[in-house]
Short mmCIF file of the C-alpha atoms (twelve columns), coordinates in Angstrom:
data_MODEL
# 
_entry.id   MODEL 
# 
loop_
_atom_site.group_PDB 
_atom_site.id 
_atom_site.type_symbol 
_atom_site.label_atom_id 
_atom_site.label_alt_id 
_atom_site.label_comp_id 
_atom_site.label_asym_id 
_atom_site.label_seq_id 
_atom_site.Cartn_x 
_atom_site.Cartn_y 
_atom_site.Cartn_z 
_atom_site.pdbx_PDB_model_num 
ATOM 1   C CA . MET A 1   91.469  91.395  120.686 1 
ATOM 2   C CA . PRO A 2   92.720  88.101  119.980 1 
ATOM 3   C CA . THR A 3   93.706  88.455  116.321 1 
ATOM 4   C CA . THR A 4   95.904  91.161  114.695 1 
ATOM 5   C CA . GLU A 5   93.787  91.376  111.594 1 
ATOM 6   C CA . LYS A 6   90.363  92.771  110.618 1 
ATOM 7   C CA . LEU A 7   89.957  91.386  107.266 1 
ATOM 8   C CA . ASP A 8   91.613  87.983  105.998 1 
ATOM 9   C CA . LEU A 9   91.091  87.532  102.112 1 
ATOM 10  C CA . VAL A 10  92.016  84.083  101.044 1 
ATOM 11  C CA . THR A 11  92.865  83.666  97.611  1 
ATOM 12  C CA . GLY A 12  94.272  80.572  95.785  1 
ATOM 13  C CA . LYS A 13  94.051  78.681  92.484  1 
ATOM 14  C CA . GLY A 14  90.734  76.546  92.125  1 
ATOM 15  C CA . GLY A 15  91.339  73.216  93.906  1 
ATOM 16  C CA . SER A 16  94.022  74.711  96.192  1 
ATOM 17  C CA . GLY A 17  92.065  74.212  99.267  1 
ATOM 18  C CA . LYS A 18  91.717  77.938  100.056 1 
ATOM 19  C CA . SER A 19  88.073  77.015  101.244 1 
ATOM 20  C CA . ALA A 20  90.041  74.950  103.922 1 
ATOM 21  C CA . VAL A 21  92.397  77.589  105.058 1 
ATOM 22  C CA . ALA A 22  89.840  79.971  105.358 1 
ATOM 23  C CA . ALA A 23  87.733  78.136  107.372 1 
ATOM 24  C CA . ALA A 24  90.889  76.748  109.611 1 
ATOM 25  C CA . LEU A 25  91.635  80.666  110.179 1 
ATOM 26  C CA . ALA A 26  88.315  81.566  111.106 1 
ATOM 27  C CA . LEU A 27  87.858  78.588  113.482 1 
ATOM 28  C CA . ASP A 28  91.565  79.547  114.680 1 
ATOM 29  C CA . ALA A 29  90.369  83.134  115.878 1 
ATOM 30  C CA . ALA A 30  86.961  81.838  117.388 1 
ATOM 31  C CA . LYS A 31  88.662  79.659  119.433 1 
ATOM 32  C CA . ASP A 32  90.477  82.411  120.774 1 
ATOM 33  C CA . GLY A 33  87.670  84.322  122.018 1 
ATOM 34  C CA . ALA A 34  87.423  86.755  118.800 1 
ATOM 35  C CA . ARG A 35  83.878  87.207  117.111 1 
ATOM 36  C CA . VAL A 36  84.403  86.275  113.778 1 
ATOM 37  C CA . LEU A 37  82.501  86.287  110.238 1 
ATOM 38  C CA . ALA A 38  83.477  83.854  107.655 1 
ATOM 39  C CA . ILE A 39  81.974  85.134  104.647 1 
ATOM 40  C CA . ASP A 40  82.117  83.174  100.941 1 
ATOM 41  C CA . MET A 41  82.414  85.826  98.107  1 
ATOM 42  C CA . GLY A 42  81.410  82.869  95.655  1 
ATOM 43  C CA . ALA A 43  78.795  81.551  96.894  1 
ATOM 44  C CA . THR A 44  79.940  78.070  96.316  1 
ATOM 45  C CA . GLY A 45  79.537  76.794  99.526  1 
ATOM 46  C CA . GLY A 46  82.713  75.755  99.564  1 
ATOM 47  C CA . LEU A 47  83.513  77.841  103.072 1 
ATOM 48  C CA . PRO A 48  80.461  76.570  105.138 1 
ATOM 49  C CA . PHE A 49  80.861  73.317  103.824 1 
ATOM 50  C CA . HIS A 50  84.518  72.865  105.417 1 
ATOM 51  C CA . LEU A 51  82.718  74.365  108.400 1 
ATOM 52  C CA . GLY A 52  80.437  71.673  108.818 1 
ATOM 53  C CA . VAL A 53  77.600  74.376  107.654 1 
ATOM 54  C CA . GLN A 54  74.903  72.980  105.164 1 
ATOM 55  C CA . SER A 55  72.416  76.057  104.533 1 
ATOM 56  C CA . ALA A 56  74.348  78.924  104.922 1 
ATOM 57  C CA . THR A 57  72.611  82.244  103.662 1 
ATOM 58  C CA . PHE A 58  73.247  85.894  102.936 1 
ATOM 59  C CA . GLU A 59  72.807  86.571  106.661 1 
ATOM 60  C CA . PRO A 60  75.171  85.925  108.937 1 
ATOM 61  C CA . LYS A 61  74.344  82.599  110.990 1 
ATOM 62  C CA . ASN A 62  75.686  81.880  114.325 1 
ATOM 63  C CA . VAL A 63  77.255  78.416  113.880 1 
ATOM 64  C CA . GLN A 64  79.551  78.071  117.002 1 
ATOM 65  C CA . SER A 65  80.641  80.219  120.097 1 
ATOM 66  C CA . GLY A 66  81.916  83.526  118.120 1 
ATOM 67  C CA . LEU A 67  81.548  82.276  114.783 1 
ATOM 68  C CA . PHE A 68  79.309  83.287  112.074 1 
ATOM 69  C CA . VAL A 69  79.044  82.103  108.217 1 
ATOM 70  C CA . SER A 70  77.528  84.255  105.369 1 
ATOM 71  C CA . VAL A 71  77.502  83.516  101.646 1 
ATOM 72  C CA . ILE A 72  77.731  86.195  99.350  1 
ATOM 73  C CA . ASP A 73  74.454  85.675  96.311  1 
ATOM 74  C CA . ARG A 74  74.616  88.681  94.131  1 
ATOM 75  C CA . ALA A 75  70.856  89.435  94.292  1 
ATOM 76  C CA . SER A 76  71.436  89.590  98.171  1 
ATOM 77  C CA . ALA A 77  74.804  91.512  97.994  1 
ATOM 78  C CA . LEU A 78  73.343  94.145  95.609  1 
ATOM 79  C CA . SER A 79  69.972  94.764  97.464  1 
ATOM 80  C CA . GLU A 80  71.987  95.996  100.431 1 
ATOM 81  C CA . TYR A 81  74.203  97.547  98.424  1 
ATOM 82  C CA . LEU A 82  71.571  99.886  96.517  1 
ATOM 83  C CA . ARG A 83  69.677  100.228 100.579 1 
ATOM 84  C CA . VAL A 84  72.706  101.053 102.720 1 
ATOM 85  C CA . GLN A 85  75.236  102.657 100.055 1 
ATOM 86  C CA . MET A 86  72.682  104.552 97.783  1 
ATOM 87  C CA . SER A 87  69.870  105.123 100.171 1 
ATOM 88  C CA . VAL A 88  67.546  103.595 97.956  1 
ATOM 89  C CA . PRO A 89  64.317  102.512 99.923  1 
ATOM 90  C CA . ALA A 90  64.409  98.884  100.837 1 
ATOM 91  C CA . ALA A 91  60.716  98.390  98.651  1 
ATOM 92  C CA . ALA A 92  62.384  99.766  95.647  1 
ATOM 93  C CA . THR A 93  65.704  97.627  95.688  1 
ATOM 94  C CA . VAL A 94  63.020  94.681  94.353  1 
ATOM 95  C CA . GLY A 95  62.239  96.684  91.504  1 
ATOM 96  C CA . PRO A 96  63.087  98.559  88.096  1 
ATOM 97  C CA . ILE A 97  66.205  99.966  90.090  1 
ATOM 98  C CA . THR A 98  67.275  97.045  91.078  1 
ATOM 99  C CA . ARG A 99  66.859  95.685  87.185  1 
ATOM 100 C CA . ILE A 100 68.497  98.598  85.692  1 
ATOM 101 C CA . PHE A 101 71.411  98.485  88.545  1 
ATOM 102 C CA . ASP A 102 71.819  94.584  87.747  1 
ATOM 103 C CA . ALA A 103 72.069  95.224  84.302  1 
ATOM 104 C CA . LEU A 104 74.502  98.030  84.764  1 
ATOM 105 C CA . ALA A 105 76.761  95.527  86.851  1 
ATOM 106 C CA . SER A 106 76.855  92.604  84.053  1 
ATOM 107 C CA . THR A 107 78.601  95.420  81.731  1 
ATOM 108 C CA . ALA A 108 79.761  98.536  83.670  1 
ATOM 109 C CA . PRO A 109 83.839  98.054  84.816  1 
ATOM 110 C CA . ALA A 110 84.186  97.160  88.536  1 
ATOM 111 C CA . ILE A 111 80.496  97.141  89.331  1 
ATOM 112 C CA . ARG A 112 79.808  93.367  90.062  1 
ATOM 113 C CA . GLU A 113 83.004  93.069  91.808  1 
ATOM 114 C CA . ILE A 114 82.481  96.514  93.938  1 
ATOM 115 C CA . VAL A 115 79.293  95.393  94.967  1 
ATOM 116 C CA . THR A 116 80.406  91.926  95.962  1 
ATOM 117 C CA . LEU A 117 83.726  93.141  97.811  1 
ATOM 118 C CA . GLY A 118 81.766  96.126  99.014  1 
ATOM 119 C CA . LYS A 119 79.674  93.581  101.241 1 
ATOM 120 C CA . VAL A 120 82.876  92.060  102.668 1 
ATOM 121 C CA . LEU A 121 84.200  95.708  103.292 1 
ATOM 122 C CA . TRP A 122 81.319  96.610  104.741 1 
ATOM 123 C CA . GLU A 123 81.160  94.321  106.946 1 
ATOM 124 C CA . VAL A 124 84.924  95.354  108.583 1 
ATOM 125 C CA . LYS A 125 83.731  98.815  108.096 1 
ATOM 126 C CA . ARG A 126 80.713  98.797  110.469 1 
ATOM 127 C CA . GLY A 127 82.185  97.014  113.108 1 
ATOM 128 C CA . GLY A 128 80.852  94.253  115.160 1 
ATOM 129 C CA . TRP A 129 83.342  91.515  114.333 1 
ATOM 130 C CA . ASP A 130 86.730  91.010  115.751 1 
ATOM 131 C CA . LEU A 131 88.106  89.491  112.213 1 
ATOM 132 C CA . VAL A 132 86.169  88.726  108.839 1 
ATOM 133 C CA . VAL A 133 87.612  85.985  106.822 1 
ATOM 134 C CA . ALA A 134 86.756  85.895  103.262 1 
ATOM 135 C CA . ASP A 135 87.224  83.034  101.022 1 
ATOM 136 C CA . ALA A 136 87.907  84.970  97.885  1 
ATOM 137 C CA . PRO A 137 87.703  84.357  94.094  1 
ATOM 138 C CA . PRO A 138 90.382  82.867  92.934  1 
ATOM 139 C CA . THR A 139 94.274  84.056  91.996  1 
ATOM 140 C CA . GLY A 140 93.192  84.756  88.135  1 
ATOM 141 C CA . GLN A 141 90.150  86.995  89.378  1 
ATOM 142 C CA . ILE A 142 91.412  88.708  92.698  1 
ATOM 143 C CA . PRO A 143 93.134  91.267  90.733  1 
ATOM 144 C CA . GLY A 144 89.862  92.745  89.192  1 
ATOM 145 C CA . TYR A 145 88.710  92.876  92.764  1 
ATOM 146 C CA . LEU A 146 90.954  94.224  95.129  1 
ATOM 147 C CA . ARG A 147 91.817  96.879  92.007  1 
ATOM 148 C CA . ALA A 148 87.591  97.716  91.951  1 
ATOM 149 C CA . PRO A 149 87.317  100.560 93.933  1 
ATOM 150 C CA . ARG A 150 90.838  102.278 92.089  1 
ATOM 151 C CA . THR A 151 88.670  101.713 88.623  1 
ATOM 152 C CA . ILE A 152 85.441  103.479 90.137  1 
ATOM 153 C CA . ALA A 153 87.597  106.336 91.740  1 
ATOM 154 C CA . GLU A 154 88.646  106.611 87.934  1 
ATOM 155 C CA . LEU A 155 85.207  106.677 86.871  1 
ATOM 156 C CA . VAL A 156 83.699  109.056 89.329  1 
ATOM 157 C CA . SER A 157 85.359  112.067 90.447  1 
ATOM 158 C CA . LYS A 158 83.203  112.678 93.722  1 
ATOM 159 C CA . GLY A 159 80.070  112.102 95.279  1 
ATOM 160 C CA . ARG A 160 78.784  109.394 97.045  1 
ATOM 161 C CA . ILE A 161 79.864  106.659 94.920  1 
ATOM 162 C CA . ARG A 162 83.337  108.215 94.598  1 
ATOM 163 C CA . ASP A 163 83.633  108.401 99.155  1 
ATOM 164 C CA . GLN A 164 82.524  104.707 99.249  1 
ATOM 165 C CA . ALA A 165 85.079  103.805 96.755  1 
ATOM 166 C CA . ASP A 166 87.826  105.931 98.716  1 
ATOM 167 C CA . TRP A 167 86.852  103.983 102.157 1 
ATOM 168 C CA . MET A 168 87.028  100.517 100.805 1 
ATOM 169 C CA . ASP A 169 90.432  101.130 98.937  1 
ATOM 170 C CA . ALA A 170 91.631  102.272 102.531 1 
ATOM 171 C CA . ILE A 171 90.687  99.086  103.901 1 
ATOM 172 C CA . LEU A 172 92.624  97.325  101.829 1 
ATOM 173 C CA . THR A 173 95.694  99.434  101.756 1 
ATOM 174 C CA . ASP A 174 95.628  101.553 104.794 1 
ATOM 175 C CA . GLY A 175 98.192  99.547  107.230 1 
ATOM 176 C CA . SER A 176 95.764  100.555 110.314 1 
ATOM 177 C CA . ALA A 177 92.820  98.699  108.880 1 
ATOM 178 C CA . ARG A 178 94.792  95.251  109.560 1 
ATOM 179 C CA . THR A 179 94.025  94.031  106.037 1 
ATOM 180 C CA . ARG A 180 95.914  90.510  104.862 1 
ATOM 181 C CA . LEU A 181 95.824  88.651  101.617 1 
ATOM 182 C CA . VAL A 182 96.386  85.228  102.495 1 
ATOM 183 C CA . VAL A 183 97.917  83.254  99.121  1 
ATOM 184 C CA . VAL A 184 97.072  79.606  98.646  1 
ATOM 185 C CA . ALA A 185 98.779  77.552  96.413  1 
ATOM 186 C CA . LEU A 186 99.859  74.083  95.410  1 
ATOM 187 C CA . LEU A 187 103.735 73.274  94.920  1 
ATOM 188 C CA . GLU A 188 103.037 72.942  91.413  1 
ATOM 189 C CA . GLU A 189 104.199 74.428  88.137  1 
ATOM 190 C CA . LEU A 190 100.787 76.206  87.177  1 
ATOM 191 C CA . PRO A 191 99.635  77.187  90.872  1 
ATOM 192 C CA . VAL A 192 103.517 78.305  91.676  1 
ATOM 193 C CA . SER A 193 103.216 80.516  88.448  1 
ATOM 194 C CA . GLU A 194 100.387 82.252  89.015  1 
ATOM 195 C CA . THR A 195 101.464 83.291  93.035  1 
ATOM 196 C CA . THR A 196 104.506 85.198  91.371  1 
ATOM 197 C CA . GLU A 197 102.252 86.758  89.069  1 
ATOM 198 C CA . LEU A 198 100.340 87.795  91.401  1 
ATOM 199 C CA . THR A 199 102.712 88.803  93.992  1 
ATOM 200 C CA . ALA A 200 104.423 90.881  91.150  1 
ATOM 201 C CA . TRP A 201 101.123 92.601  90.552  1 
ATOM 202 C CA . LEU A 202 100.569 93.225  94.016  1 
ATOM 203 C CA . ASP A 203 104.140 94.639  94.556  1 
ATOM 204 C CA . THR A 204 103.504 97.024  91.757  1 
ATOM 205 C CA . GLU A 205 99.485  97.994  92.078  1 
ATOM 206 C CA . PHE A 206 99.617  97.253  95.407  1 
ATOM 207 C CA . PRO A 207 103.087 97.377  97.588  1 
ATOM 208 C CA . LEU A 208 101.246 98.235  101.120 1 
ATOM 209 C CA . ILE A 209 98.639  95.588  101.082 1 
ATOM 210 C CA . TYR A 210 100.052 93.307  103.415 1 
ATOM 211 C CA . ARG A 211 100.140 89.597  102.055 1 
ATOM 212 C CA . THR A 212 101.128 85.744  103.132 1 
ATOM 213 C CA . VAL A 213 101.979 83.267  100.827 1 
ATOM 214 C CA . VAL A 214 100.897 79.667  101.939 1 
ATOM 215 C CA . ALA A 215 102.004 76.309  100.327 1 
ATOM 216 C CA . ASN A 216 99.428  73.887  101.047 1 
ATOM 217 C CA . ARG A 217 99.266  70.099  100.458 1 
ATOM 218 C CA . VAL A 218 103.051 69.482  101.079 1 
ATOM 219 C CA . LEU A 219 104.331 65.886  101.464 1 
ATOM 220 C CA . PRO A 220 106.074 64.884  104.721 1 
ATOM 221 C CA . PRO A 221 109.449 63.317  103.876 1 
ATOM 222 C CA . LEU A 222 110.119 59.873  103.893 1 
ATOM 223 C CA . PRO A 223 113.308 57.729  105.236 1 
ATOM 224 C CA . VAL A 224 115.151 56.656  102.458 1 
ATOM 225 C CA . ILE A 225 115.069 52.769  102.261 1 
ATOM 226 C CA . GLU A 226 116.993 50.109  100.212 1 
ATOM 227 C CA . PRO A 227 114.478 49.207  97.659  1 
ATOM 228 C CA . SER A 228 113.079 45.510  97.812  1 
ATOM 229 C CA . ASP A 229 111.744 43.068  95.472  1 
ATOM 230 C CA . HIS A 230 110.111 41.580  98.591  1 
ATOM 231 C CA . VAL A 231 108.315 44.972  99.498  1 
ATOM 232 C CA . PRO A 232 105.175 45.787  97.437  1 
ATOM 233 C CA . THR A 233 105.565 49.696  98.925  1 
ATOM 234 C CA . ASP A 234 108.295 50.387  97.509  1 
ATOM 235 C CA . ASP A 235 106.981 51.954  94.026  1 
ATOM 236 C CA . ALA A 236 104.368 54.250  96.395  1 
ATOM 237 C CA . ALA A 237 107.430 54.891  98.063  1 
ATOM 238 C CA . GLN A 238 109.344 55.849  95.453  1 
ATOM 239 C CA . LEU A 239 106.713 58.085  93.936  1 
ATOM 240 C CA . HIS A 240 106.090 59.668  97.268  1 
ATOM 241 C CA . ARG A 241 109.902 60.706  97.354  1 
ATOM 242 C CA . ALA A 242 109.490 61.927  93.935  1 
ATOM 243 C CA . LEU A 243 106.719 64.267  94.197  1 
ATOM 244 C CA . ALA A 244 107.807 65.499  97.375  1 
ATOM 245 C CA . ALA A 245 111.826 66.239  95.987  1 
ATOM 246 C CA . GLU A 246 109.250 67.962  93.049  1 
ATOM 247 C CA . GLN A 247 107.674 69.808  95.618  1 
ATOM 248 C CA . ASP A 248 111.258 71.332  97.280  1 
ATOM 249 C CA . GLU A 249 111.693 72.577  94.037  1 
ATOM 250 C CA . TRP A 250 109.116 74.658  93.575  1 
ATOM 251 C CA . ALA A 251 109.271 75.578  97.215  1 
ATOM 252 C CA . LYS A 252 112.608 76.940  96.564  1 
ATOM 253 C CA . PHE A 253 111.048 79.000  93.202  1 
ATOM 254 C CA . LEU A 254 107.882 80.319  95.462  1 
ATOM 255 C CA . ALA A 255 109.381 81.115  99.003  1 
ATOM 256 C CA . PRO A 256 106.235 80.479  100.835 1 
ATOM 257 C CA . ASP A 257 105.290 82.023  103.927 1 
ATOM 258 C CA . HIS A 258 104.050 78.906  105.815 1 
ATOM 259 C CA . GLN A 259 103.734 75.313  104.449 1 
ATOM 260 C CA . LEU A 260 100.609 73.128  105.190 1 
ATOM 261 C CA . PRO A 261 100.949 69.501  105.034 1 
ATOM 262 C CA . ALA A 262 99.119  66.932  102.981 1 
ATOM 263 C CA . VAL A 263 96.471  65.703  104.886 1 
ATOM 264 C CA . LEU A 264 97.018  61.986  103.651 1 
ATOM 265 C CA . GLY A 265 94.023  59.166  103.778 1 
ATOM 266 C CA . VAL A 266 91.395  61.711  105.031 1 
ATOM 267 C CA . SER A 267 88.542  62.945  102.634 1 
ATOM 268 C CA . ASP A 268 86.202  64.608  105.199 1 
ATOM 269 C CA . ALA A 269 85.999  68.188  105.002 1 
ATOM 270 C CA . GLU A 270 85.451  68.922  108.592 1 
ATOM 271 C CA . GLU A 271 88.806  66.501  109.246 1 
ATOM 272 C CA . ILE A 272 91.041  68.040  107.291 1 
ATOM 273 C CA . VAL A 273 90.265  71.269  108.814 1 
ATOM 274 C CA . SER A 274 90.693  70.187  112.294 1 
ATOM 275 C CA . ARG A 275 94.370  68.945  110.855 1 
ATOM 276 C CA . LEU A 276 95.531  72.584  109.299 1 
ATOM 277 C CA . LEU A 277 94.145  74.192  112.760 1 
ATOM 278 C CA . ALA A 278 97.013  73.291  114.692 1 
ATOM 279 C CA . GLU A 279 99.195  74.426  111.753 1 
ATOM 280 C CA . VAL A 280 97.527  78.148  111.239 1 
ATOM 281 C CA . THR A 281 97.952  78.575  114.857 1 
ATOM 282 C CA . ARG A 282 101.220 79.029  115.012 1 
ATOM 283 C CA . TRP A 283 101.396 81.638  112.034 1 
# 
């Protein structure tokens, strides 16, 4: 198999560029011959957008050789969960049972998270993909999703629901399942703080889950030149060097496993992903 992981969960503070990183990881695996599912857990459209897909749905859509794209919406995920995991007949998933379960998912702990995360983990469990890349919820929310199977297991001692919670937790934490949590952060105070809090939480709650921290939009160094009244770009260059120096300090604190360069002067999402692709290939 061209990849070493079965599942990449890509998280990061909002605005960190996690969707672009997830897209680059999916494209990288697909170009090496893997059969890849890129799945957006938040139905925000960020991941499909960065892959140049205008109309992604719950059903995986083949967008290029080896690459499929899907977006999770809660109604479809809930319907599939009831049908596949709870053996509720398809006709019944649009009736009162769904409405009752939907109300439960809005109030009971971990139900909403288990339905969404469960879709991703089910795609890993049932096979058919060399790699599943999920554009996951942001760093502030991801602990609730990771802990959802254990929360359910604490509430339900036996039966089908407990069995489901156990295999979901195993995919997340069993080294043989090859799950990787990719945490994307900008080299700024708040993103670095959230990321270090998340990694500390993982060390305590999920010490076995493999994770990699990625610093995104890292500014390239500029050569030092003598200031001149006749060079109009002096101010911009000085600002660039000041920001780069600040990033260097936050990088020392974060100690990222990988750094991705800032893609300057480019606003097209697909072009940004194309630039990142050359970088993630080296991981």
